[in-house]
CSV table of C-alpha atoms in Angstrom, one decimal:
chain,number,residue,atom,x,y,z
H,14,MET,CA,45.7,112.2,70.6
H,15,GLN,CA,47.7,113.8,73.5
H,16,ALA,CA,48.6,117.4,72.9
H,17,THR,CA,51.9,117.2,74.7
H,18,CYS,CA,54.5,114.5,74.9
H,19,PRO,CA,54.1,112.0,77.8
H,20,GLU,CA,56.6,112.2,80.7
H,21,LYS,CA,59.6,109.9,80.6
H,22,HIS,CA,58.2,107.7,83.4
H,23,VAL,CA,54.9,107.3,81.5
H,24,LEU,CA,56.8,106.1,78.4
H,25,GLY,CA,58.7,103.7,80.6
H,26,ARG,CA,55.5,102.3,82.0
H,27,PHE,CA,54.1,102.1,78.5
H,28,VAL,CA,57.0,100.0,77.3
H,29,THR,CA,56.8,97.6,80.3
H,30,GLY,CA,53.0,97.2,79.9
H,31,GLU,CA,52.1,98.8,83.2
H,32,LEU,CA,49.7,101.5,81.9
H,33,SER,CA,45.9,100.9,81.9
H,34,GLU,CA,44.5,99.9,78.6
H,35,ALA,CA,42.9,103.4,78.1
H,36,ASP,CA,46.2,105.2,78.9
H,37,ALA,CA,48.2,102.8,76.8
H,38,GLN,CA,46.0,103.5,73.8
H,39,LEU,CA,46.5,107.3,74.2
H,40,VAL,CA,50.2,106.9,74.5
H,41,SER,CA,50.3,104.6,71.5
H,42,LEU,CA,48.4,107.1,69.3
H,43,HIS,CA,50.8,109.9,70.4
H,44,VAL,CA,53.9,107.8,69.7
H,45,GLY,CA,52.6,107.0,66.2
H,46,GLN,CA,52.5,110.7,65.4
H,47,CYS,CA,55.6,111.9,67.4
H,48,THR,CA,59.0,111.0,66.1
H,49,ALA,CA,60.8,112.2,69.3
H,50,CYS,CA,58.7,109.9,71.5
H,51,GLU,CA,58.9,107.1,69.0
H,52,ALA,CA,62.7,107.3,69.2
H,53,LYS,CA,62.5,107.2,73.1
H,54,VAL,CA,60.2,104.2,73.0
H,55,ASP,CA,62.6,102.4,70.6
H,56,VAL,CA,65.5,103.0,73.0
H,57,LEU,CA,63.5,101.7,75.9
H,58,SER,CA,62.3,98.6,73.9
H,59,LYS,CA,65.9,97.7,73.0
H,60,GLN,CA,67.3,98.1,76.5
H,61,ALA,CA,68.5,95.0,78.5
H,62,ASP,CA,65.9,94.1,81.1
H,63,SER,CA,67.0,95.6,84.4
H,64,LEU,CA,65.1,93.1,86.4
H,65,VAL,CA,67.1,90.1,85.2
H,66,ALA,CA,69.5,90.1,88.1
H,67,ALA,CA,66.6,90.1,90.6
H,68,LEU,CA,64.8,87.3,88.7
H,69,ARG,CA,67.9,85.2,88.8
H,70,ARG,CA,68.1,85.7,92.6
H,71,ILE,CA,64.5,84.5,92.9
H,72,ARG,CA,65.1,81.5,90.7
H,73,ASN,CA,68.2,80.4,92.6
H,74,ALA,CA,66.7,80.9,96.1
H,75,GLU,CA,65.5,77.9,98.0
H,76,SER,CA,62.5,79.5,99.7
H,77,PHE,CA,60.3,82.6,99.4
H,78,ASP,CA,58.2,82.2,102.5
H,79,ASP,CA,60.0,85.1,104.2
H,80,ASP,CA,57.8,88.1,103.9
H,81,ALA,CA,60.7,90.4,104.6
H,82,GLU,CA,62.7,88.9,101.7
H,83,LEU,CA,59.8,89.4,99.3
H,84,ALA,CA,59.2,92.9,100.5
H,85,GLY,CA,62.8,93.7,100.0
H,86,LEU,CA,62.8,92.4,96.4
H,87,ILE,CA,59.7,94.4,95.6
H,88,GLU,CA,61.2,97.6,97.1
H,89,GLN,CA,64.4,97.0,95.1
H,90,ALA,CA,62.4,96.6,91.9
H,91,LYS,CA,60.7,99.9,92.6
H,92,GLN,CA,64.0,101.6,92.6
H,93,ILE,CA,65.1,100.3,89.2
H,94,ASP,CA,65.2,103.0,86.6
H,95,PRO,CA,64.4,101.6,83.2
H,96,LEU,CA,64.8,105.0,81.5
H,97,ALA,CA,68.6,105.5,81.5
H,98,PRO,CA,69.3,105.3,77.7
H,99,PRO,CA,72.5,103.7,76.4
H,100,PRO,CA,75.1,106.1,74.9
H,101,ILE,CA,74.2,107.2,71.3
H,102,SER,CA,76.8,106.8,68.7
H,103,PRO,CA,77.7,110.0,66.9
H,104,SER,CA,77.3,108.0,63.6
H,105,ASP,CA,73.6,107.2,64.4
H,106,SER,CA,71.9,108.5,61.3
H,107,SER,CA,68.4,108.1,62.7
H,108,ILE,CA,68.9,111.2,64.8
H,109,GLY,CA,69.5,113.3,61.8
H,110,ASP,CA,66.4,112.0,60.1
H,111,LEU,CA,64.3,113.7,62.7
H,112,ASN,CA,65.6,117.2,61.7
H,113,ALA,CA,65.0,117.1,58.0
H,114,THR,CA,64.6,120.4,56.2
H,115,ASN,CA,61.2,121.6,55.0
H,116,ASP,CA,62.2,122.8,51.6
H,117,ILE,CA,60.4,121.3,48.6
H,118,GLU,CA,63.6,120.1,46.9
H,119,SER,CA,64.5,117.9,49.9
H,120,PHE,CA,61.0,116.5,50.0
H,121,VAL,CA,61.2,115.6,46.3
H,122,VAL,CA,64.6,114.0,46.7
H,123,CYS,CA,63.2,111.8,49.4
H,124,LEU,CA,60.1,111.0,47.3
H,125,ARG,CA,62.3,110.0,44.4
H,126,LYS,CA,64.5,107.8,46.6
H,127,SER,CA,61.6,106.1,48.2
H,128,GLY,CA,60.4,104.4,45.0
H,129,LEU,CA,56.8,105.4,45.7
H,130,MET,CA,56.5,107.2,42.4
H,131,ARG,CA,58.2,107.2,39.0
H,132,GLN,CA,60.1,110.3,38.0
H,133,HIS,CA,57.7,111.4,35.3
H,134,GLU,CA,54.8,111.3,37.7
H,135,ILE,CA,56.7,113.4,40.2
H,136,ASP,CA,57.5,115.9,37.5
H,137,GLN,CA,53.8,116.1,36.5
H,138,LEU,CA,52.7,116.7,40.1
H,139,LEU,CA,55.3,119.4,40.6
H,140,ALA,CA,54.3,121.2,37.4
H,141,SER,CA,50.7,121.4,38.6
H,142,SER,CA,51.5,122.4,42.2
H,143,SER,CA,51.9,125.8,43.7
H,144,ALA,CA,53.3,124.5,47.0
H,145,ALA,CA,56.2,126.5,48.4
H,146,THR,CA,57.4,124.1,51.0
H,147,GLY,CA,57.8,120.3,51.3
H,148,ARG,CA,55.0,120.0,53.9
H,149,ASP,CA,52.6,121.9,51.7
H,150,PHE,CA,53.4,119.7,48.8
H,151,ALA,CA,53.0,116.6,51.0
H,152,ARG,CA,49.5,117.9,52.1
H,153,GLN,CA,48.5,118.3,48.5
H,154,LEU,CA,49.7,114.8,47.6
H,155,VAL,CA,47.7,113.3,50.5
H,156,LYS,CA,44.6,115.3,49.5
H,157,GLN,CA,45.0,113.9,45.9
H,158,GLN,CA,45.4,110.4,47.4
H,159,LYS,CA,48.8,110.1,45.8
H,160,LEU,CA,50.4,109.5,49.2
H,161,THR,CA,49.0,108.2,52.5
H,162,ALA,CA,49.3,110.4,55.6
H,163,TYR,CA,52.0,108.1,57.0
H,164,GLN,CA,54.1,108.2,53.8
H,165,ALA,CA,53.8,112.0,53.7
H,166,ARG,CA,54.9,112.4,57.3
H,167,ALA,CA,57.9,110.1,56.8
H,168,LEU,CA,59.1,111.9,53.7
H,169,ALA,CA,58.6,115.3,55.3
H,170,ARG,CA,60.9,114.2,58.0
H,171,GLY,CA,63.5,113.0,55.5
H,172,ARG,CA,62.7,109.3,56.1
H,173,TRP,CA,62.3,107.5,52.8
H,174,ARG,CA,64.0,104.2,53.3
H,175,GLY,CA,61.7,101.3,53.9
H,176,LEU,CA,58.5,102.9,52.4
H,177,VAL,CA,58.9,100.3,49.6
H,178,LEU,CA,60.1,96.8,50.4
H,179,GLY,CA,60.4,94.7,47.4
H,180,ASN,CA,56.9,94.2,46.0
H,181,TYR,CA,55.2,95.8,48.9
H,182,VAL,CA,54.3,99.5,49.5
H,183,VAL,CA,54.0,100.5,53.1
H,184,LEU,CA,50.8,102.4,53.7
H,185,GLU,CA,50.6,103.1,57.5
H,186,LYS,CA,52.0,102.0,60.8
H,187,LEU,CA,49.9,99.6,62.8
H,188,GLY,CA,52.1,99.2,65.9
H,189,GLN,CA,55.4,98.2,67.3
H,190,GLY,CA,57.0,95.6,69.6
H,191,GLY,CA,60.3,94.7,71.1
H,192,MET,CA,61.7,93.3,67.8
H,193,GLY,CA,60.3,95.8,65.3
H,194,HIS,CA,57.4,97.6,63.7
H,195,VAL,CA,54.2,96.4,62.1
H,196,PHE,CA,52.8,98.1,59.0
H,197,LYS,CA,49.8,97.9,56.7
H,198,ALA,CA,51.1,97.5,53.1
H,199,ARG,CA,49.9,96.7,49.6
H,200,HIS,CA,51.3,94.4,47.0
H,201,LYS,CA,52.4,96.4,44.0
H,202,ARG,CA,51.0,94.2,41.2
H,203,MET,CA,48.3,92.2,42.9
H,204,GLY,CA,46.9,95.1,45.0
H,205,ARG,CA,46.4,92.8,48.0
H,206,LEU,CA,46.5,94.4,51.4
H,207,VAL,CA,49.0,92.7,53.8
H,208,CYS,CA,50.6,93.2,57.2
H,209,LEU,CA,54.3,93.6,57.3
H,210,LYS,CA,56.4,92.9,60.4
H,211,VAL,CA,59.8,94.6,59.9
H,212,LEU,CA,62.8,93.8,62.1
H,213,HIS,CA,64.2,96.9,63.8
H,214,GLN,CA,67.3,98.1,61.9
H,215,ALA,CA,69.4,98.3,65.1
H,216,MET,CA,68.8,94.5,65.6
H,217,THR,CA,70.1,93.5,62.2
H,218,THR,CA,73.6,93.8,63.5
H,219,SER,CA,72.9,90.8,65.8
H,220,PRO,CA,73.0,87.4,64.0
H,221,GLU,CA,71.1,85.9,66.9
H,222,LEU,CA,68.2,88.4,66.5
H,223,VAL,CA,68.1,88.0,62.8
H,224,GLU,CA,68.0,84.2,63.4
H,225,ARG,CA,65.1,84.7,65.8
H,226,PHE,CA,63.2,86.7,63.2
H,227,ARG,CA,63.9,84.0,60.6
H,228,ARG,CA,62.5,81.5,63.0
H,229,GLU,CA,59.3,83.5,63.4
H,230,ALA,CA,58.8,83.5,59.6
H,231,GLN,CA,59.3,79.8,59.4
H,232,THR,CA,57.1,79.2,62.4
H,233,VAL,CA,54.1,81.2,61.1
H,234,ALA,CA,54.5,79.7,57.6
H,235,SER,CA,54.4,76.2,58.9
H,236,LEU,CA,51.0,76.7,60.6
H,237,ARG,CA,47.7,76.3,58.8
H,238,HIS,CA,44.7,76.8,61.0
H,239,PRO,CA,41.5,79.0,60.7
H,240,ASN,CA,42.3,80.7,64.0
H,241,ILE,CA,46.0,81.5,63.3
H,242,VAL,CA,47.1,84.4,61.1
H,243,VAL,CA,48.4,83.2,57.7
H,244,ALA,CA,52.0,84.0,56.6
H,245,HIS,CA,52.4,84.8,52.9
H,246,ASP,CA,56.1,85.6,52.5
H,247,ALA,CA,59.3,86.5,54.2
H,248,ASP,CA,62.2,88.3,52.6
H,249,GLU,CA,65.0,90.9,52.9
H,250,TRP,CA,65.2,94.1,50.9
H,251,ASP,CA,68.1,96.6,51.1
H,252,GLY,CA,69.2,95.1,54.4
H,253,ILE,CA,65.6,95.2,55.9
H,254,HIS,CA,64.2,91.9,57.0
H,255,TYR,CA,60.4,91.6,56.9
H,256,LEU,CA,57.6,89.0,57.3
H,257,VAL,CA,54.4,89.3,55.2
H,258,MET,CA,51.2,88.2,56.9
H,259,GLU,CA,47.5,88.4,56.0
H,260,TYR,CA,45.9,91.8,56.8
H,261,ILE,CA,42.8,91.4,58.9
H,262,GLU,CA,40.1,94.1,59.5
H,263,GLY,CA,39.2,94.0,63.1
H,264,ARG,CA,40.3,94.9,66.6
H,265,ASP,CA,42.1,93.0,69.3
H,266,LEU,CA,40.2,91.7,72.3
H,267,SER,CA,42.0,94.1,74.6
H,268,LYS,CA,40.5,97.1,72.8
H,269,ARG,CA,37.1,95.3,72.6
H,270,VAL,CA,37.0,94.9,76.4
H,271,SER,CA,38.3,98.4,76.9
H,272,ARG,CA,35.6,100.0,74.8
H,273,ASP,CA,32.6,97.7,75.3
H,274,GLY,CA,33.3,96.2,78.7
H,275,PRO,CA,33.8,92.5,79.7
H,276,LEU,CA,32.3,89.7,77.6
H,277,ASN,CA,29.5,87.6,78.8
H,278,VAL,CA,30.2,84.0,79.8
H,279,LYS,CA,29.0,82.5,76.5
H,280,ASP,CA,31.0,84.8,74.2
H,281,ALA,CA,34.1,84.5,76.4
H,282,ALA,CA,33.8,80.7,76.4
H,283,ARG,CA,33.5,80.7,72.6
H,284,VAL,CA,36.6,82.8,72.2
H,285,ILE,CA,38.7,80.6,74.6
H,286,GLN,CA,37.5,77.5,72.8
H,287,HIS,CA,38.6,78.7,69.4
H,288,VAL,CA,42.0,79.9,70.8
H,289,ALA,CA,42.4,76.6,72.7
H,290,LEU,CA,41.8,74.5,69.5
H,291,ALA,CA,44.3,76.6,67.6
H,292,LEU,CA,46.9,76.2,70.4
H,293,GLU,CA,46.3,72.5,70.5
H,294,TYR,CA,47.1,72.4,66.8
H,295,ALA,CA,50.2,74.5,67.2
H,296,HIS,CA,51.4,72.5,70.2
H,297,LYS,CA,51.2,69.3,68.1
H,298,GLN,CA,53.5,70.9,65.6
H,299,GLY,CA,56.0,71.6,68.3
H,300,VAL,CA,55.2,75.4,68.6
H,301,ILE,CA,54.7,77.1,72.0
H,302,HIS,CA,53.4,80.7,71.5
H,303,ARG,CA,54.6,82.1,74.8
H,304,ASP,CA,52.7,85.4,74.6
H,305,ILE,CA,49.0,84.6,74.7
H,306,LYS,CA,47.1,87.7,75.8
H,307,PRO,CA,44.0,89.7,74.7
H,308,HIS,CA,46.2,92.0,72.7
H,309,ASN,CA,47.3,89.1,70.5
H,310,LEU,CA,43.8,87.8,69.8
H,311,LEU,CA,42.1,89.6,66.9
H,312,LEU,CA,38.4,89.6,66.5
H,313,GLU,CA,37.5,89.8,62.7
H,314,GLN,CA,34.4,91.5,61.5
H,315,SER,CA,33.0,88.1,60.7
H,316,GLY,CA,33.4,87.1,64.4
H,317,CYS,CA,36.4,84.7,63.8
H,318,ILE,CA,39.2,84.9,66.3
H,319,LYS,CA,42.8,84.9,65.0
H,320,ILE,CA,46.0,84.4,67.1
H,321,LEU,CA,48.6,87.1,66.2
H,322,ASP,CA,52.3,87.6,66.8
H,323,MET,CA,54.2,84.3,66.8
H,324,GLY,CA,57.4,86.3,67.5
H,325,LEU,CA,57.9,84.6,70.9
H,326,ALA,CA,57.1,81.1,69.6
H,327,ARG,CA,59.4,78.3,70.6
H,328,PHE,CA,60.2,75.7,67.9
H,329,ASP,CA,60.9,72.2,69.3
H,330,SER,CA,60.7,69.8,66.4
H,331,TYR,CA,61.3,71.5,63.0
H,332,PHE,CA,65.0,72.2,63.2
H,333,GLY,CA,68.2,70.3,63.5
H,334,GLN,CA,71.0,70.5,66.1
H,335,ALA,CA,72.5,73.8,64.7
H,336,ASP,CA,69.2,75.6,65.0
H,337,ALA,CA,68.6,74.2,68.5
H,338,THR,CA,72.0,75.5,69.6
H,339,THR,CA,71.2,79.0,68.3
H,340,HIS,CA,67.9,78.9,70.1
H,341,VAL,CA,69.6,78.2,73.4
H,342,SER,CA,72.1,81.0,72.9
H,343,MET,CA,69.3,83.6,72.4
H,344,THR,CA,67.2,82.6,75.4
H,345,THR,CA,69.8,82.0,78.0
H,346,ASP,CA,70.8,85.7,78.3
H,347,GLY,CA,68.2,86.3,80.9
H,348,THR,CA,65.8,88.2,78.7
H,349,ILE,CA,62.2,88.0,79.9
H,350,MET,CA,60.1,86.9,76.9
H,351,GLY,CA,56.4,87.5,77.2
H,352,THR,CA,53.9,89.8,78.9
H,353,VAL,CA,54.0,90.0,82.6
H,354,ASP,CA,50.2,90.2,83.2
H,355,TYR,CA,49.6,86.9,81.5
H,356,MET,CA,52.9,85.1,82.0
H,357,SER,CA,53.2,81.8,83.8
H,358,PRO,CA,55.6,81.6,86.8
H,359,GLU,CA,57.9,79.1,85.0
H,360,GLN,CA,58.2,81.4,82.0
H,361,ALA,CA,59.4,84.2,84.2
H,362,MET,CA,62.0,82.0,85.6
H,363,ASN,CA,63.2,80.3,82.4
H,364,SER,CA,61.5,81.1,79.1
H,365,ARG,CA,63.3,78.4,77.1
H,366,ARG,CA,62.1,75.5,79.1
H,367,VAL,CA,58.3,76.2,79.1
H,368,ASP,CA,55.9,73.8,77.4
H,369,GLN,CA,52.2,73.9,76.3
H,370,ARG,CA,51.2,74.3,80.0
H,371,SER,CA,52.5,77.9,80.0
H,372,ASP,CA,50.3,78.8,77.1
H,373,ILE,CA,47.3,77.2,79.0
H,374,TYR,CA,48.1,79.4,82.0
H,375,SER,CA,48.3,82.5,79.8
H,376,LEU,CA,45.0,81.5,78.2
H,377,GLY,CA,43.4,81.3,81.7
H,378,CYS,CA,44.7,84.8,82.6
H,379,THR,CA,43.2,85.9,79.3
H,380,LEU,CA,39.8,84.4,80.2
H,381,TRP,CA,39.9,86.2,83.5
H,382,HIS,CA,40.5,89.5,81.7
H,383,LEU,CA,37.7,88.9,79.2
H,384,LEU,CA,35.2,88.2,82.0
H,385,THR,CA,36.2,90.9,84.4
H,386,GLY,CA,37.9,93.6,82.4
H,387,ARG,CA,40.9,93.5,84.7
H,388,VAL,CA,44.3,91.7,84.8
H,389,LEU,CA,44.6,88.8,87.3
H,390,PHE,CA,47.1,90.6,89.6
H,391,ASP,CA,47.6,94.3,90.0
H,392,GLY,CA,51.0,95.7,91.1
H,393,GLU,CA,53.0,98.9,91.1
H,394,THR,CA,56.0,97.3,89.5
H,395,VAL,CA,56.8,94.5,87.1
H,396,MET,CA,58.5,92.6,89.8
H,397,GLU,CA,55.5,92.8,92.1
H,398,LYS,CA,53.3,91.3,89.4
H,399,LEU,CA,55.8,88.5,88.7
H,400,ILE,CA,56.0,87.6,92.4
H,401,ALA,CA,52.1,87.6,92.6
H,402,HIS,CA,52.0,85.1,89.7
C-alpha cells in the first residue's frame, strides 16, 4: 500500500482509467484504506464528463480527415481539467464523518447504531476490555474476530450507517464504480457470503439514477447462464438501495494478466468462447452489456469465467413504453458509458443506440489484451484513445 496519498492528477487518471494496471492496483489499495482519497475519488466519479462537448463536436462533424483538426481536438482534450470539484454544501454530513472523535464512548455509540451487535454483547465486551480509546477497543474486537477490519475502521471514523443492510452484514469493501460501492457481505441467518452493490447515497436524490440501478437489478435477475454472475436479491434499507449477487472467489482477468503475463492462445480462446456464448445468450434476451473488459471477467478457482457488472446493460425488450422513455432520458445527457480502452467507436458517439456488435468489438479488444498484456490503443488522454478507436 502507498505510504503517502497520490497526487490529485494521479487520482484523476485513476478515475478515468488511464493508469497502468499495476499503478491502478496500488492506488485502489490506498483508496480503500484512506477516507480522504476515497472522498476525492467519489467526487471525481460523480462529476459530469468534461469531454462531452468535444465528443459532440466530433459526432456532428462531417469529416475527420484533417490532421490539423484532429490534433487540435487532442490538444484541447489535454487541457481539460477533470479535477475541479463541484462546490460542497455546508450540510454535507459525509465530511463530518471523516473527523470522528477517538473516545471509546463515541465508538460504542456507533457500534450500537450499526446493528452489528446486540446491547448485551456490547456490554459484555466492554466489561472485559481495558481499552482506553475507541481505536484500541476496535483493535481488540478485530483480534477477537467480533468485527472485521473494515467494520472497525468505519466505526472508528464514526461511519456506522450501511454496515447492516436488511438481512445482510457488510464485511469488507471489494471496490467501487461510477454508481456506487461493492462489498462482501454475509446473510444473517443463512450465513451465505454474497456480493452487495450499493448505490451511492448522493445518487439516490436522482430518480433517473435510482431507476437505472433498479434496471440493473432486473437485468441481472433475468439472466440465467453459467458464465454470468447470479443475482439473489435487490432491496432498499433505510434509504440505501442495493443489489445482492453471488460472491465468487477468484480474480479478474486484468489482475491475472498483470501478475502472470499474457495468456497463451489456447487459454485465451477458451475464455473468449465462454464469454461469447454468455453474450450470445444475453443478446437474445435483449441485453447489451456495454462494458466488456478484462476487469469485468472473473476467473473462478474452478476455472470458470463469469461476466460481472451488468450496470451498463441496455434493456431492449423487457419493459414497456414508460421504461423506454426513462431509458432515453438517462442516456441522452451526453454521459460516456463504458471503458475507453475497450469501447466501440459507435458507443463513444451515442451509447443508447449500440447493439450486440458493440459488445463484440469490446470482446475483440479484450482478446487483444489477454494475448499481449496491452490495451489496443495507447494515448495520453481519453480523447486521444477515443479518436484512435
